mmCIF file of C-alpha atoms and ligand atoms in Angstrom:
data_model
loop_
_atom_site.group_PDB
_atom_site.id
_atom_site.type_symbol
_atom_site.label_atom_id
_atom_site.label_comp_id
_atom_site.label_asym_id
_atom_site.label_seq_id
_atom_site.Cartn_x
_atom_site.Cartn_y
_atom_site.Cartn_z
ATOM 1 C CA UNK A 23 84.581 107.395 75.899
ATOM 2 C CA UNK A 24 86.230 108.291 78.858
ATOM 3 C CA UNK A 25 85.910 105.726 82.026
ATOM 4 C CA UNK A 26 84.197 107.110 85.349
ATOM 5 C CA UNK A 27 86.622 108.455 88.125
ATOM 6 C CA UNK A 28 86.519 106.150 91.297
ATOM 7 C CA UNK A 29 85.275 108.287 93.849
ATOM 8 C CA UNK A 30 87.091 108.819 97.378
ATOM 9 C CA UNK A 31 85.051 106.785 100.417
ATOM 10 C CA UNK A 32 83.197 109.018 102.479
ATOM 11 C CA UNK A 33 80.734 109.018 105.902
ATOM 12 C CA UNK A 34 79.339 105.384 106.682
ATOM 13 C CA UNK A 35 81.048 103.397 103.085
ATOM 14 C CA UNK A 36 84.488 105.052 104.544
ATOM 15 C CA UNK A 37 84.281 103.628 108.205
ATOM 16 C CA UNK A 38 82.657 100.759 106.962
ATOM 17 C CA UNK A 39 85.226 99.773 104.822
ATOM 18 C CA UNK A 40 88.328 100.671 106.962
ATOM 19 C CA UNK A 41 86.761 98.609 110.104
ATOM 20 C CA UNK A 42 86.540 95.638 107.343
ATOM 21 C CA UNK A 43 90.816 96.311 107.665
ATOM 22 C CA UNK A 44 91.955 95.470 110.800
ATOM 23 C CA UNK A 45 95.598 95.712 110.122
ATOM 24 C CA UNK A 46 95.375 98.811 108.075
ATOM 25 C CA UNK A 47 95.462 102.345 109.883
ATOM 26 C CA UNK A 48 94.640 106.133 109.055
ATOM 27 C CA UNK A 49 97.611 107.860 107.737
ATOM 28 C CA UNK A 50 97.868 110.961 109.978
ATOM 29 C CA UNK A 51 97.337 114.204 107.956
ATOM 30 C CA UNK A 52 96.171 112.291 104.526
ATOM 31 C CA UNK A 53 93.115 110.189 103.142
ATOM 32 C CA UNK A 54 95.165 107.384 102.699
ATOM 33 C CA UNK A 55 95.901 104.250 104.780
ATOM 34 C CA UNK A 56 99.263 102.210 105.761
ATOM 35 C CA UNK A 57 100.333 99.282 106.996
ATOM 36 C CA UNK A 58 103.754 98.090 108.378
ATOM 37 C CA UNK A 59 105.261 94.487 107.304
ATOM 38 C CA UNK A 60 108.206 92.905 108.666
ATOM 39 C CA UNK A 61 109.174 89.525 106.613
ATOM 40 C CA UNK A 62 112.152 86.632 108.024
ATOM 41 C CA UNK A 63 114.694 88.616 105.320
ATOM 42 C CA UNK A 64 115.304 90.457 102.242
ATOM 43 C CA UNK A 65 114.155 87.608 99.874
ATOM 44 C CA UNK A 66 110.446 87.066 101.283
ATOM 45 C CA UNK A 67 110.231 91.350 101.841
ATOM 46 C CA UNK A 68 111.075 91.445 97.853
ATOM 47 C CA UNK A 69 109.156 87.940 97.033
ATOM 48 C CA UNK A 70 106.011 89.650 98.309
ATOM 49 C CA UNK A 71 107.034 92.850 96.702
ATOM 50 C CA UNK A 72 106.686 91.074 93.620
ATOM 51 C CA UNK A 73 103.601 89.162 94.020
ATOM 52 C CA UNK A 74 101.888 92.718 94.995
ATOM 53 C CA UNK A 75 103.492 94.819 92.059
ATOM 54 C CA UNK A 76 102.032 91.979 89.720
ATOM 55 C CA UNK A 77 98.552 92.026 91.098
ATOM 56 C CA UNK A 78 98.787 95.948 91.391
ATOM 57 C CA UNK A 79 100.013 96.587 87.648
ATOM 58 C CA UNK A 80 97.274 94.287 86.275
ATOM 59 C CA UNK A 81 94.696 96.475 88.230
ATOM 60 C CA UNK A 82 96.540 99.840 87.245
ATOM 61 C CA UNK A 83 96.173 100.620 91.011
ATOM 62 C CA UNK A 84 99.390 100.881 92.751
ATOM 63 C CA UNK A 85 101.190 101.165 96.101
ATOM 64 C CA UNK A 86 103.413 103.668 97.555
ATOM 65 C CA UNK A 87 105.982 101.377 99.480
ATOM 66 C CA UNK A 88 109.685 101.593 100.677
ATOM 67 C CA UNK A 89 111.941 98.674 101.690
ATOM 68 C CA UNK A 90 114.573 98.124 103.785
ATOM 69 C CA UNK A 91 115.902 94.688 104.092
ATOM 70 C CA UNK A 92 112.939 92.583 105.466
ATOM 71 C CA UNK A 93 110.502 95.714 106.053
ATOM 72 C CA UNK A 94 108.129 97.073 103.893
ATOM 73 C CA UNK A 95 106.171 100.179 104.330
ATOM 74 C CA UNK A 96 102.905 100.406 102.680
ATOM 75 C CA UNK A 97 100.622 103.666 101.410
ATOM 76 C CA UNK A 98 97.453 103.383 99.850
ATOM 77 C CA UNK A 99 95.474 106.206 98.513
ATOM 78 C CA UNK A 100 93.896 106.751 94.952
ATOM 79 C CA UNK A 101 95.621 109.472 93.640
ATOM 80 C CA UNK A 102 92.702 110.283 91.001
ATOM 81 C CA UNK A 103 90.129 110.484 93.965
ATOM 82 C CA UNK A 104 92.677 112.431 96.391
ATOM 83 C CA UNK A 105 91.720 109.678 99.129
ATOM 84 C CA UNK A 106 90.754 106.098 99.989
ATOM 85 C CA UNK A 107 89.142 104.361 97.133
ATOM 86 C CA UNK A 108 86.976 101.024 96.889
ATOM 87 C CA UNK A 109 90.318 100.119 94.697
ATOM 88 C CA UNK A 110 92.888 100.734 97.932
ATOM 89 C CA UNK A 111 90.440 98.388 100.184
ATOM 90 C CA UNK A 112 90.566 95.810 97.210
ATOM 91 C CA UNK A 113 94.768 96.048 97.067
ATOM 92 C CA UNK A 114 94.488 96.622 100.845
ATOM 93 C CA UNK A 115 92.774 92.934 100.658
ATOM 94 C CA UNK A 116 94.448 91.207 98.405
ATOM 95 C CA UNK A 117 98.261 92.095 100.474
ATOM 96 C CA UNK A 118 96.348 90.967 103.128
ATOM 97 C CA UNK A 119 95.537 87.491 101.442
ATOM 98 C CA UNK A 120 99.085 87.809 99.822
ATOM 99 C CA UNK A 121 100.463 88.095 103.789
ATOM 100 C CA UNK A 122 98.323 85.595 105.612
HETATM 101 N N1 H2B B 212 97.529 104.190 91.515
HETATM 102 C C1 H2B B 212 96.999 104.850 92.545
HETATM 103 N N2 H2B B 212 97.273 104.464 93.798
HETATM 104 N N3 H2B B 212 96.168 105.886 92.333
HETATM 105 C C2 H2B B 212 95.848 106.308 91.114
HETATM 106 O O1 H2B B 212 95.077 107.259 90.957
HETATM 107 C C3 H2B B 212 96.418 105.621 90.007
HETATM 108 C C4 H2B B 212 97.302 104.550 90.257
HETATM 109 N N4 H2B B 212 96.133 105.974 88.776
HETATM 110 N N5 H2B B 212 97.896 103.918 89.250
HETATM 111 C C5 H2B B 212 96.560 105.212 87.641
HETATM 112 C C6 H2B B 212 97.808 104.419 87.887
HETATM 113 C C7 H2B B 212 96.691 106.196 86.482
HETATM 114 O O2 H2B B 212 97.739 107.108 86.705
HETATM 115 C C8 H2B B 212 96.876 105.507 85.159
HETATM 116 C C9 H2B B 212 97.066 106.501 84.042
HETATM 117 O O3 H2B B 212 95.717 104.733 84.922
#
């Protein structure tokens, strides 16, 4: 048996669940969302790094990210879907929680 493909957010679900992100925006010219982090140096940029791969690998629902030094550049978009899933708004949270 073959598991169900999450679907992409659409309409009211879609707005609904990128107002619930307030530090999360629209990636211009994709269905996918982004968020910028700056961290005190390289150690807590990679120490979160980790925390999120983790989390992310355990959910087989990962980021697209780039680091330099104590930045880290985030992309979420469910590549199965071809947009925003309920799965990037649940990673989306969770680096939030990770962050805060
Ligand atoms: N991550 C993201 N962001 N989107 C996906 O569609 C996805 C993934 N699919 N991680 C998973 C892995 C899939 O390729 C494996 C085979 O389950």
């Amino acid at each position: 048996m073959t598991a169900k493909p999450t679907a992409r957010l659409t309409g009211k679900a879609r707005t609904a669940a990128l107002a619930s992100l307030k530090k999360w925006k629209e990636l211009p010219g994709r269905d996918a969302i982004q968020r910028s982090l700056k961290f005190a140096d390289f150690n807590q940029a990679w120490g979160f790094m980790t925390r999120v791969a983790l989390a992310a690998d355990k959910a087989d629902h990962h980021p697209e990210w780039s680091n330099v030094y104590n930045k880290v550049e985030i992309v979420l978009s469910t590549h199965d879907a071809g947009g925003v899933s309920d799965k990037d708004v649940a990673l989306a949270k969770f680096i939030d929680s990770v962050v805060s």
